[in-house]
Amino acid sequence: MGSCQERGRLDTGDMSKIKIMRSDHPDWVKVICPYNDEWLDAFKAIIPAAARRPVYDPLGEHRFAYWLVLTGYLNELATLFTTFFRAEVESDLETPAPGVSEEANPFSAVFEICPPGKKRDLYVALIKVFHPDAGGDPTKASLLNQAYRKERTP
């Protein structure tokens, strides 16, 4: 069987089915998209098991509803969506996370005092410590990613 890239991206028809939305917890996002075997295999290969959780519809008999994914993996999700689907991704991530202010993020303060030419180096050094794949804390990695994204936004 050829890969999804060899056959071309999927046309989902209903663009509203592809969503990355805030969840009730600021470190996790809801991922909603059409079912596709190849996408699911790639998703599970790229997003570690500790960084993803399936959520089932409480009204259905073990019926899948959506995935929860740590916010530290947003770039990987974006790559997966552009690789496998021919549709825009709906998202509400531009709004502030509920209950979390920028002042509560300790990495924001670190980036503020870091010299402008050294911020990327600082980010790379810190993500090597805090990334879950390196045995770090997923919550801290997520906060680090949020602070670094804020720094890169003009």
PDB file of C-alpha atoms in Angstrom:
ATOM      1  CA  MET A   1       0.000   0.000   0.000  1.00  0.00           C
ATOM      2  CA  GLY A   2       1.393   3.446  -0.919  1.00  0.00           C
ATOM      3  CA  SER A   3       1.730   6.196   1.588  1.00  0.00           C
ATOM      4  CA  CYS A   4      -0.795   8.969   1.953  1.00  0.00           C
ATOM      5  CA  GLN A   5       1.766  11.382   0.499  1.00  0.00           C
ATOM      6  CA  GLU A   6       2.129   9.222  -2.631  1.00  0.00           C
ATOM      7  CA  ARG A   7      -1.633   9.217  -3.195  1.00  0.00           C
ATOM      8  CA  GLY A   8      -2.079  12.863  -2.264  1.00  0.00           C
ATOM      9  CA  ARG A   9      -3.612  14.495   0.754  1.00  0.00           C
ATOM     10  CA  LEU A  10      -7.133  13.652   1.841  1.00  0.00           C
ATOM     11  CA  ASP A  11      -9.954  16.004   0.964  1.00  0.00           C
ATOM     12  CA  THR A  12     -12.016  15.997   4.133  1.00  0.00           C
ATOM     13  CA  GLY A  13     -15.006  17.697   2.535  1.00  0.00           C
ATOM     14  CA  ASP A  14     -16.095  19.168   5.867  1.00  0.00           C
ATOM     15  CA  MET A  15     -13.372  21.544   7.071  1.00  0.00           C
ATOM     16  CA  SER A  16     -15.075  21.910  10.434  1.00  0.00           C
ATOM     17  CA  LYS A  17     -13.951  18.371  11.283  1.00  0.00           C
ATOM     18  CA  ILE A  18     -10.295  19.391  11.658  1.00  0.00           C
ATOM     19  CA  LYS A  19      -9.850  21.272  14.916  1.00  0.00           C
ATOM     20  CA  ILE A  20      -7.247  22.000  17.541  1.00  0.00           C
ATOM     21  CA  MET A  21      -9.100  23.447  20.503  1.00  0.00           C
ATOM     22  CA  ARG A  22      -8.321  24.396  24.087  1.00  0.00           C
ATOM     23  CA  SER A  23      -9.239  21.806  26.687  1.00  0.00           C
ATOM     24  CA  ASP A  24     -10.202  22.291  30.320  1.00  0.00           C
ATOM     25  CA  HIS A  25      -6.522  21.963  31.270  1.00  0.00           C
ATOM     26  CA  PRO A  26      -4.085  24.602  29.937  1.00  0.00           C
ATOM     27  CA  ASP A  27      -1.351  22.054  29.125  1.00  0.00           C
ATOM     28  CA  TRP A  28      -3.561  19.977  26.810  1.00  0.00           C
ATOM     29  CA  VAL A  29      -5.440  20.661  23.554  1.00  0.00           C
ATOM     30  CA  LYS A  30      -8.314  18.767  21.940  1.00  0.00           C
ATOM     31  CA  VAL A  31      -7.517  17.327  18.511  1.00  0.00           C
ATOM     32  CA  ILE A  32     -10.521  16.539  16.322  1.00  0.00           C
ATOM     33  CA  CYS A  33     -10.143  15.210  12.773  1.00  0.00           C
ATOM     34  CA  PRO A  34     -11.522  12.568  10.406  1.00  0.00           C
ATOM     35  CA  TYR A  35     -10.337   9.015  10.947  1.00  0.00           C
ATOM     36  CA  ASN A  36      -7.491   7.882   8.705  1.00  0.00           C
ATOM     37  CA  ASP A  37      -5.289   4.814   9.337  1.00  0.00           C
ATOM     38  CA  GLU A  38      -2.117   6.368   7.954  1.00  0.00           C
ATOM     39  CA  TRP A  39      -2.614   9.613   9.861  1.00  0.00           C
ATOM     40  CA  LEU A  40      -3.236   7.661  13.071  1.00  0.00           C
ATOM     41  CA  ASP A  41      -0.062   5.581  12.581  1.00  0.00           C
ATOM     42  CA  ALA A  42       2.003   8.738  11.991  1.00  0.00           C
ATOM     43  CA  PHE A  43       0.316  10.511  14.920  1.00  0.00           C
ATOM     44  CA  LYS A  44       1.185   7.641  17.282  1.00  0.00           C
ATOM     45  CA  ALA A  45       4.755   7.486  15.949  1.00  0.00           C
ATOM     46  CA  ILE A  46       5.384  11.231  16.372  1.00  0.00           C
ATOM     47  CA  ILE A  47       3.399  12.073  19.522  1.00  0.00           C
ATOM     48  CA  PRO A  48       4.646   9.944  22.472  1.00  0.00           C
ATOM     49  CA  ALA A  49       2.045   7.939  24.383  1.00  0.00           C
ATOM     50  CA  ALA A  50       2.613  10.074  27.493  1.00  0.00           C
ATOM     51  CA  ALA A  51       1.742  13.198  25.469  1.00  0.00           C
ATOM     52  CA  ARG A  52      -1.577  11.930  24.018  1.00  0.00           C
ATOM     53  CA  ARG A  53      -4.798  10.583  25.492  1.00  0.00           C
ATOM     54  CA  PRO A  54      -7.866   9.272  23.699  1.00  0.00           C
ATOM     55  CA  VAL A  55     -11.171  10.641  24.996  1.00  0.00           C
ATOM     56  CA  TYR A  56     -14.344   8.636  24.545  1.00  0.00           C
ATOM     57  CA  ASP A  57     -17.913   9.861  24.241  1.00  0.00           C
ATOM     58  CA  PRO A  58     -19.551   9.287  27.633  1.00  0.00           C
ATOM     59  CA  LEU A  59     -22.910   8.657  25.954  1.00  0.00           C
ATOM     60  CA  GLY A  60     -21.657   6.104  23.434  1.00  0.00           C
ATOM     61  CA  GLU A  61     -20.427   2.585  24.067  1.00  0.00           C
ATOM     62  CA  HIS A  62     -16.673   3.148  24.111  1.00  0.00           C
ATOM     63  CA  ARG A  63     -17.063   5.478  21.100  1.00  0.00           C
ATOM     64  CA  PHE A  64     -14.010   7.632  20.396  1.00  0.00           C
ATOM     65  CA  ALA A  65     -14.584  11.419  20.584  1.00  0.00           C
ATOM     66  CA  TYR A  66     -11.189  13.184  20.269  1.00  0.00           C
ATOM     67  CA  TRP A  67      -7.531  13.178  21.335  1.00  0.00           C
ATOM     68  CA  LEU A  68      -5.973  15.246  24.095  1.00  0.00           C
ATOM     69  CA  VAL A  69      -2.395  16.256  23.234  1.00  0.00           C
ATOM     70  CA  LEU A  70       0.135  18.220  25.276  1.00  0.00           C
ATOM     71  CA  THR A  71       0.559  21.751  23.933  1.00  0.00           C
ATOM     72  CA  GLY A  72       4.293  21.153  23.552  1.00  0.00           C
ATOM     73  CA  TYR A  73       3.468  19.102  20.435  1.00  0.00           C
ATOM     74  CA  LEU A  74       1.551  21.768  18.463  1.00  0.00           C
ATOM     75  CA  ASN A  75       4.255  22.012  15.785  1.00  0.00           C
ATOM     76  CA  GLU A  76       4.148  18.251  15.253  1.00  0.00           C
ATOM     77  CA  LEU A  77       0.352  18.377  14.986  1.00  0.00           C
ATOM     78  CA  ALA A  78       0.560  21.159  12.405  1.00  0.00           C
ATOM     79  CA  THR A  79       2.994  19.097  10.336  1.00  0.00           C
ATOM     80  CA  LEU A  80       0.735  16.048  10.516  1.00  0.00           C
ATOM     81  CA  PHE A  81      -2.334  18.020   9.445  1.00  0.00           C
ATOM     82  CA  THR A  82      -0.605  19.640   6.472  1.00  0.00           C
ATOM     83  CA  THR A  83       0.874  16.299   5.414  1.00  0.00           C
ATOM     84  CA  PHE A  84      -2.340  14.282   5.574  1.00  0.00           C
ATOM     85  CA  PHE A  85      -5.303  16.634   5.059  1.00  0.00           C
ATOM     86  CA  ARG A  86      -6.339  19.140   2.406  1.00  0.00           C
ATOM     87  CA  ALA A  87      -8.242  21.486   4.695  1.00  0.00           C
ATOM     88  CA  GLU A  88      -7.810  24.422   7.026  1.00  0.00           C
ATOM     89  CA  VAL A  89      -7.454  23.741  10.719  1.00  0.00           C
ATOM     90  CA  GLU A  90      -9.941  25.492  12.991  1.00  0.00           C
ATOM     91  CA  SER A  91      -8.461  26.573  16.311  1.00  0.00           C
ATOM     92  CA  ASP A  92      -9.229  28.710  19.331  1.00  0.00           C
ATOM     93  CA  LEU A  93      -5.623  28.758  20.572  1.00  0.00           C
ATOM     94  CA  GLU A  94      -5.158  32.482  19.906  1.00  0.00           C
ATOM     95  CA  THR A  95      -7.178  33.242  23.025  1.00  0.00           C
ATOM     96  CA  PRO A  96      -5.383  33.169  26.374  1.00  0.00           C
ATOM     97  CA  ALA A  97      -5.403  29.873  28.262  1.00  0.00           C
ATOM     98  CA  PRO A  98      -8.086  29.883  30.964  1.00  0.00           C
ATOM     99  CA  GLY A  99      -6.658  30.734  34.368  1.00  0.00           C
ATOM    100  CA  VAL A 100      -3.048  31.141  33.198  1.00  0.00           C
ATOM    101  CA  SER A 101      -1.492  34.577  32.878  1.00  0.00           C
ATOM    102  CA  GLU A 102       1.839  35.337  31.234  1.00  0.00           C
ATOM    103  CA  GLU A 103       3.098  36.484  34.632  1.00  0.00           C
ATOM    104  CA  ALA A 104       2.505  32.939  35.941  1.00  0.00           C
ATOM    105  CA  ASN A 105       4.902  31.507  33.343  1.00  0.00           C
ATOM    106  CA  PRO A 106       8.430  31.556  34.808  1.00  0.00           C
ATOM    107  CA  PHE A 107      10.016  31.057  31.376  1.00  0.00           C
ATOM    108  CA  SER A 108       8.570  34.359  30.151  1.00  0.00           C
ATOM    109  CA  ALA A 109      10.632  36.167  32.793  1.00  0.00           C
ATOM    110  CA  VAL A 110      13.775  34.252  31.766  1.00  0.00           C
ATOM    111  CA  PHE A 111      13.327  35.219  28.106  1.00  0.00           C
ATOM    112  CA  GLU A 112      12.783  38.866  29.115  1.00  0.00           C
ATOM    113  CA  ILE A 113      16.258  39.115  30.678  1.00  0.00           C
ATOM    114  CA  CYS A 114      18.020  37.045  28.009  1.00  0.00           C
ATOM    115  CA  PRO A 115      19.985  38.998  25.354  1.00  0.00           C
ATOM    116  CA  PRO A 116      18.051  39.035  22.021  1.00  0.00           C
ATOM    117  CA  GLY A 117      20.684  37.077  20.083  1.00  0.00           C
ATOM    118  CA  LYS A 118      20.780  34.290  22.673  1.00  0.00           C
ATOM    119  CA  LYS A 119      17.069  33.459  23.080  1.00  0.00           C
ATOM    120  CA  ARG A 120      17.078  30.547  20.639  1.00  0.00           C
ATOM    121  CA  ASP A 121      20.180  29.068  22.294  1.00  0.00           C
ATOM    122  CA  LEU A 122      18.491  29.411  25.676  1.00  0.00           C
ATOM    123  CA  TYR A 123      15.339  27.722  24.375  1.00  0.00           C
ATOM    124  CA  VAL A 124      17.305  24.798  22.868  1.00  0.00           C
ATOM    125  CA  ALA A 125      19.240  24.274  26.121  1.00  0.00           C
ATOM    126  CA  LEU A 126      16.097  24.388  28.266  1.00  0.00           C
ATOM    127  CA  ILE A 127      13.982  22.137  26.036  1.00  0.00           C
ATOM    128  CA  LYS A 128      16.709  19.482  26.236  1.00  0.00           C
ATOM    129  CA  VAL A 129      16.163  19.492  30.012  1.00  0.00           C
ATOM    130  CA  PHE A 130      12.369  19.803  30.198  1.00  0.00           C
ATOM    131  CA  HIS A 131      11.129  17.859  27.143  1.00  0.00           C
ATOM    132  CA  PRO A 132       9.167  14.707  28.126  1.00  0.00           C
ATOM    133  CA  ASP A 133      11.175  12.565  25.683  1.00  0.00           C
ATOM    134  CA  ALA A 134      14.306  13.503  27.654  1.00  0.00           C
ATOM    135  CA  GLY A 135      12.667  12.590  30.977  1.00  0.00           C
ATOM    136  CA  GLY A 136      11.529  16.152  31.668  1.00  0.00           C
ATOM    137  CA  ASP A 137       8.259  17.529  32.951  1.00  0.00           C
ATOM    138  CA  PRO A 138       5.602  17.901  30.200  1.00  0.00           C
ATOM    139  CA  THR A 139       3.965  20.833  31.999  1.00  0.00           C
ATOM    140  CA  LYS A 140       7.229  22.753  32.190  1.00  0.00           C
ATOM    141  CA  ALA A 141       8.033  21.916  28.554  1.00  0.00           C
ATOM    142  CA  SER A 142       4.632  23.265  27.569  1.00  0.00           C
ATOM    143  CA  LEU A 143       5.203  26.506  29.496  1.00  0.00           C
ATOM    144  CA  LEU A 144       8.626  26.844  27.890  1.00  0.00           C
ATOM    145  CA  ASN A 145       7.129  26.396  24.408  1.00  0.00           C
ATOM    146  CA  GLN A 146       4.416  28.969  25.140  1.00  0.00           C
ATOM    147  CA  ALA A 147       6.967  31.518  26.365  1.00  0.00           C
ATOM    148  CA  TYR A 148       9.267  30.947  23.396  1.00  0.00           C
ATOM    149  CA  ARG A 149       6.379  31.245  20.905  1.00  0.00           C
ATOM    150  CA  LYS A 150       5.465  34.556  22.536  1.00  0.00           C
ATOM    151  CA  GLU A 151       9.069  35.762  22.135  1.00  0.00           C
ATOM    152  CA  ARG A 152       9.123  34.867  18.431  1.00  0.00           C
ATOM    153  CA  THR A 153       5.808  36.620  17.707  1.00  0.00           C
ATOM    154  CA  PRO A 154       6.458  40.168  16.413  1.00  0.00           C
TER     155      PRO A 154
END
